[in-house]
Amino acid sequence: MIGSLQKTDRAVDFLDGGQKAHKLAKELYPICRSLTGEGLRQTLKTLQRTLPLEIYEVPTGTIAYDWIVPNEWSVKDAFIKDPQGRRVVDFRESNLHLVGYSVPFRGILTREELLTHLYSDPAHPDWIPYRHTYFKESWGFCVAHRKLEDLTDNRYEVCVDTSLDPGHLTYGELVLRGRSTDEVLISAHICHPSLSNDNLSGISVAAALATCLMEEPTELTYRFLFAPATLGPIVWLSRNEAIVPKIRHGVVLACVGDSGPVTYVRSRSGHAVIDRAVEHILKHSGDPFSIKDFAPEGYDQRQFCSPGFNLPVGCFMRTPNGCYPEYHTSADNSDLIKPEALGDSIRKLVSVLAVLEGDKTYANQSPKGEPQLGKRGLMQDAKSLGLWWILNLSDGQHSLLDIAERSGLAFEKIEEGARALTACGLLREVEAHHS
Ligand code: ZN
């Protein structure tokens, strides 16, 4: 049972998990990822060292609903040279310098011509912004604004040694089978280059959850999806429609490594079990947090919650995309994400999964009047374990999460109470869990 994974004496394990996640994010940081390409394979192969992940390759030209898998993008080199032949902007220094999916280009440009292909952020003059040009043929470079201001020569040599050829869109999938075929979908996008919180934190926390889940048998089946944002889930959905009805709960992970409080974006319905489980855990954590309603924006919940699927999938973040200054810049690096914050995200998510695992429904076997707890030796813990709440609401209609919410007690306590009442015969599970 995953229940044993969330005990407080495992807190040190979560910090250790956070440190491991940080190390993984740091290792993946230099890889040049994009919508397609070798960087995705390299990232997924790194995960394969510890997780039995399947890598899928979907050919260019494959149609997925309203979309089509584009040519695969590769970069050999990219630079801007000044008249002295010095590389003043160099892809090898930071992969953020090259606009993602830039088409090949070579030529000598005047300063004015070059400037139309350069992007910088004057508000943060030392940071390189992140941009891509998916689905639009162009090329460009992102530079620190200070660097841009230093480009005072009249002519520059530009080299964008890239290729866009038929290839594949790559994604990874890991399925951990539980006793039930009901599934929990956990997804993280993998298409950002050297960006830590937006991209790598989600990947490494998802990997940490998978590692936790592999330790013990689970009730539910867990499906992890590591795919490039937007097109990845769309392609996955188009190839896996038969699996979709099995998905009972889902969560998209992104921006889970910064020091800010947790932000959870509810699923489209707003009251799915996953929404209630996350809110319950956050409420009882004692830490600040915020809950937002679904909107068709943000990460891949947009695809899972599109009306043709309307899956119960929320999004778990710390500081949301666009709400921290380092977002989509070179300052979203390994220093921005903290082992403690990654560990805290892992701990809270494990607690959420423990709720999903344990959210069973019971029937009181002595429902006429209150049964006597004293003679069963249960009086002492009756209040702290919510035994009267459990007995009263266990009419076959209310699950343990319903009871936890209504009693104001932590799910963990209610679950422990249900175990005690089951052990003495006062409670019986009414249906196979999530049959
Ligand atoms: Zn992003």
PDB file of N, CA, C and O and ligand atoms in Angstrom, residues 130 189 192 195 198 299 321 327-328, ligand 1:
ATOM      1  N   TYR A 130      13.414  32.559 -23.770  1.00  0.00           N
ATOM      2  CA  TYR A 130      13.179  31.302 -24.487  1.00  0.00           C
ATOM      3  C   TYR A 130      12.042  31.504 -25.484  1.00  0.00           C
ATOM      4  O   TYR A 130      10.988  32.009 -25.127  1.00  0.00           O
ATOM      5  N   HIS A 189       5.489  17.551 -19.353  1.00  0.00           N
ATOM      6  CA  HIS A 189       5.983  17.905 -20.685  1.00  0.00           C
ATOM      7  C   HIS A 189       7.516  17.862 -20.693  1.00  0.00           C
ATOM      8  O   HIS A 189       8.157  18.095 -19.672  1.00  0.00           O
ATOM      9  N   HIS A 192      10.997  21.426 -23.374  1.00  0.00           N
ATOM     10  CA  HIS A 192      11.746  22.668 -23.194  1.00  0.00           C
ATOM     11  C   HIS A 192      13.237  22.372 -23.115  1.00  0.00           C
ATOM     12  O   HIS A 192      13.635  21.400 -22.501  1.00  0.00           O
ATOM     13  N   LEU A 195      15.662  24.584 -19.325  1.00  0.00           N
ATOM     14  CA  LEU A 195      14.750  25.286 -18.415  1.00  0.00           C
ATOM     15  C   LEU A 195      14.401  24.309 -17.297  1.00  0.00           C
ATOM     16  O   LEU A 195      13.985  23.186 -17.574  1.00  0.00           O
ATOM     17  N   ASP A 198      10.139  25.030 -15.304  1.00  0.00           N
ATOM     18  CA  ASP A 198       9.163  24.752 -16.349  1.00  0.00           C
ATOM     19  C   ASP A 198       9.704  23.649 -17.241  1.00  0.00           C
ATOM     20  O   ASP A 198      10.354  23.934 -18.243  1.00  0.00           O
ATOM     21  N   TYR A 299      -0.969  24.111 -19.017  1.00  0.00           N
ATOM     22  CA  TYR A 299      -0.266  22.941 -19.531  1.00  0.00           C
ATOM     23  C   TYR A 299      -1.220  21.909 -20.171  1.00  0.00           C
ATOM     24  O   TYR A 299      -2.302  22.269 -20.644  1.00  0.00           O
ATOM     25  N   ASN A 321       3.123  28.915 -14.324  1.00  0.00           N
ATOM     26  CA  ASN A 321       3.768  29.440 -15.525  1.00  0.00           C
ATOM     27  C   ASN A 321       3.412  30.916 -15.709  1.00  0.00           C
ATOM     28  O   ASN A 321       2.253  31.304 -15.532  1.00  0.00           O
ATOM     29  N   TYR A 327      10.519  32.761 -15.461  1.00  0.00           N
ATOM     30  CA  TYR A 327       9.769  31.898 -16.389  1.00  0.00           C
ATOM     31  C   TYR A 327      10.208  32.130 -17.842  1.00  0.00           C
ATOM     32  O   TYR A 327      10.297  33.270 -18.289  1.00  0.00           O
ATOM     33  N   HIS A 328      10.503  31.037 -18.553  1.00  0.00           N
ATOM     34  CA  HIS A 328      10.918  31.095 -19.960  1.00  0.00           C
ATOM     35  C   HIS A 328      12.126  32.006 -20.189  1.00  0.00           C
ATOM     36  O   HIS A 328      12.175  32.746 -21.182  1.00  0.00           O
TER      37      HIS A 328
HETATM   38 ZN    ZN B   1       6.906  26.585 -20.946  1.00  0.00          ZN
END
